[in-house]
């Protein structure tokens, strides 16, 4: 289950529109900020294409997403390459590519006061040289 806060506004600015602008200014494509409860309930907002986000939720891909499982155990930022190197070729990445999501990105896990994982997840199309 996910609660999508994308259309919510702060000071009249939609969160998804604001997030999209900020990540593009950083050279990234799209980003999501999600909170993951112990029971795998997700809430958050995303600038990823809506058709991908809906597919990801409908197919419950978050349950098999290695980025989420690694983020739950980590406090350090994760380059998606590290995760791919550790687990091989995850199906969620193949699915994402069908929707135009690159295999290159970063995940920044955090913990809220209740111990839930809060994850900033973004992908990019930068060259390896420009990314590093």
Short mmCIF file of C-alpha atoms in Angstrom, two decimals:
data_model
loop_
_atom_site.label_atom_id
_atom_site.label_comp_id
_atom_site.label_asym_id
_atom_site.label_seq_id
_atom_site.Cartn_x
_atom_site.Cartn_y
_atom_site.Cartn_z
CA UNK A 1 0.00 0.00 0.00
CA UNK A 2 1.23 3.51 -0.75
CA UNK A 3 -0.03 6.94 0.06
CA UNK A 4 0.99 9.33 -2.71
CA UNK A 5 1.50 12.89 -1.55
CA UNK A 6 2.67 14.14 -4.97
CA UNK A 7 -0.31 16.40 -5.58
CA UNK A 8 -0.14 17.96 -2.12
CA UNK A 9 0.94 21.57 -2.01
CA UNK A 10 3.17 23.58 0.25
CA UNK A 11 2.74 27.31 -0.22
CA UNK A 12 0.79 26.59 -3.41
CA UNK A 13 3.59 24.53 -5.01
CA UNK A 14 2.95 20.88 -5.82
CA UNK A 15 5.57 18.65 -4.20
CA UNK A 16 6.16 16.55 -7.33
CA UNK A 17 6.66 19.64 -9.52
CA UNK A 18 9.01 21.20 -6.97
CA UNK A 19 10.97 17.96 -6.58
CA UNK A 20 11.29 17.56 -10.37
CA UNK A 21 12.73 21.08 -10.68
CA UNK A 22 15.20 20.58 -7.84
CA UNK A 23 16.53 17.24 -9.07
CA UNK A 24 16.87 18.50 -12.65
CA UNK A 25 18.86 21.47 -11.34
CA UNK A 26 21.25 18.91 -9.81
CA UNK A 27 21.63 17.04 -13.12
CA UNK A 28 19.37 14.18 -12.05
CA UNK A 29 16.33 12.94 -13.94
CA UNK A 30 13.72 12.05 -11.33
CA UNK A 31 13.54 11.41 -7.61
CA UNK A 32 11.26 9.97 -4.97
CA UNK A 33 11.08 10.53 -1.25
CA UNK A 34 9.43 7.58 0.44
CA UNK A 35 8.87 6.40 3.98
CA UNK A 36 8.79 2.63 4.52
CA UNK A 37 7.07 1.24 7.61
CA UNK A 38 7.87 -2.12 9.21
CA UNK A 39 4.80 -3.61 7.48
CA UNK A 40 6.01 -2.38 4.04
CA UNK A 41 3.50 0.46 3.90
CA UNK A 42 4.91 3.23 1.73
CA UNK A 43 4.12 6.92 1.75
CA UNK A 44 5.81 9.73 -0.07
CA UNK A 45 6.04 11.62 -3.31
CA UNK A 46 7.79 11.16 -6.61
CA UNK A 47 8.76 12.97 -9.77
CA UNK A 48 9.27 9.65 -11.59
CA UNK A 49 6.89 9.23 -14.55
CA UNK A 50 3.41 8.46 -13.26
CA UNK A 51 3.03 5.35 -15.46
CA UNK A 52 6.22 3.89 -13.90
CA UNK A 53 5.20 4.82 -10.36
CA UNK A 54 1.74 3.21 -10.81
CA UNK A 55 3.30 0.06 -12.34
CA UNK A 56 5.88 -0.13 -9.53
CA UNK A 57 3.12 0.04 -6.90
CA UNK A 58 0.57 -2.17 -8.70
CA UNK A 59 3.14 -4.94 -9.24
CA UNK A 60 4.46 -4.44 -5.69
CA UNK A 61 7.98 -4.17 -7.09
CA UNK A 62 9.07 -2.37 -3.93
CA UNK A 63 8.91 -5.72 -2.11
CA UNK A 64 11.69 -7.06 -4.36
CA UNK A 65 13.55 -3.80 -4.96
CA UNK A 66 17.13 -4.33 -3.77
CA UNK A 67 17.58 -0.58 -3.33
CA UNK A 68 14.92 -0.60 -0.62
CA UNK A 69 16.27 -3.71 1.09
CA UNK A 70 19.83 -2.30 1.07
CA UNK A 71 18.58 1.10 2.28
CA UNK A 72 16.84 -0.51 5.24
CA UNK A 73 20.21 -1.86 6.39
CA UNK A 74 22.38 1.13 5.53
CA UNK A 75 22.99 4.61 6.78
CA UNK A 76 25.33 5.55 3.95
CA UNK A 77 24.28 6.73 0.48
CA UNK A 78 24.15 3.92 -2.07
CA UNK A 79 25.17 4.23 -5.69
CA UNK A 80 22.79 1.97 -7.62
CA UNK A 81 25.87 0.38 -9.25
CA UNK A 82 26.94 -0.96 -5.86
CA UNK A 83 23.60 -2.69 -5.46
CA UNK A 84 23.62 -4.10 -9.00
CA UNK A 85 27.17 -5.40 -8.44
CA UNK A 86 26.05 -7.08 -5.21
CA UNK A 87 22.86 -8.75 -6.47
CA UNK A 88 23.34 -9.14 -10.22
CA UNK A 89 20.69 -7.91 -12.62
CA UNK A 90 17.59 -7.17 -10.51
CA UNK A 91 14.26 -7.58 -12.28
CA UNK A 92 13.08 -4.20 -10.99
CA UNK A 93 15.87 -2.51 -12.98
CA UNK A 94 14.86 -4.36 -16.15
CA UNK A 95 11.25 -3.32 -15.56
CA UNK A 96 12.35 0.28 -14.97
CA UNK A 97 14.27 0.40 -18.24
CA UNK A 98 11.06 -0.50 -20.09
CA UNK A 99 9.61 2.70 -18.63
CA UNK A 100 12.64 4.87 -19.43
CA UNK A 101 14.25 4.71 -15.99
CA UNK A 102 18.03 4.48 -16.19
CA UNK A 103 20.09 1.99 -14.16
CA UNK A 104 22.20 4.80 -12.77
CA UNK A 105 21.19 6.51 -9.57
CA UNK A 106 21.67 7.13 -5.91
CA UNK A 107 19.72 6.26 -2.79
CA UNK A 108 20.13 8.18 0.45
CA UNK A 109 18.59 6.33 3.41
CA UNK A 110 17.61 8.06 6.63
CA UNK A 111 15.70 7.04 9.77
CA UNK A 112 12.86 8.99 11.31
CA UNK A 113 12.30 9.13 15.09
CA UNK A 114 10.02 6.05 14.92
CA UNK A 115 12.74 4.02 13.21
CA UNK A 116 11.09 3.97 9.78
CA UNK A 117 13.32 4.14 6.73
CA UNK A 118 13.00 7.36 4.78
CA UNK A 119 14.62 7.11 1.37
CA UNK A 120 15.59 9.74 -1.18
CA UNK A 121 16.02 7.84 -4.42
CA UNK A 122 17.05 9.45 -7.73
CA UNK A 123 18.25 8.34 -11.16
CA UNK A 124 20.38 10.13 -13.72
CA UNK A 125 21.74 9.87 -17.24
CA UNK A 126 25.15 11.40 -16.56
CA UNK A 127 28.32 9.89 -17.94
CA UNK A 128 30.40 7.87 -15.45
CA UNK A 129 33.02 10.64 -15.48
CA UNK A 130 30.48 13.39 -14.77
CA UNK A 131 28.75 11.33 -12.07
CA UNK A 132 31.89 10.56 -10.09
#
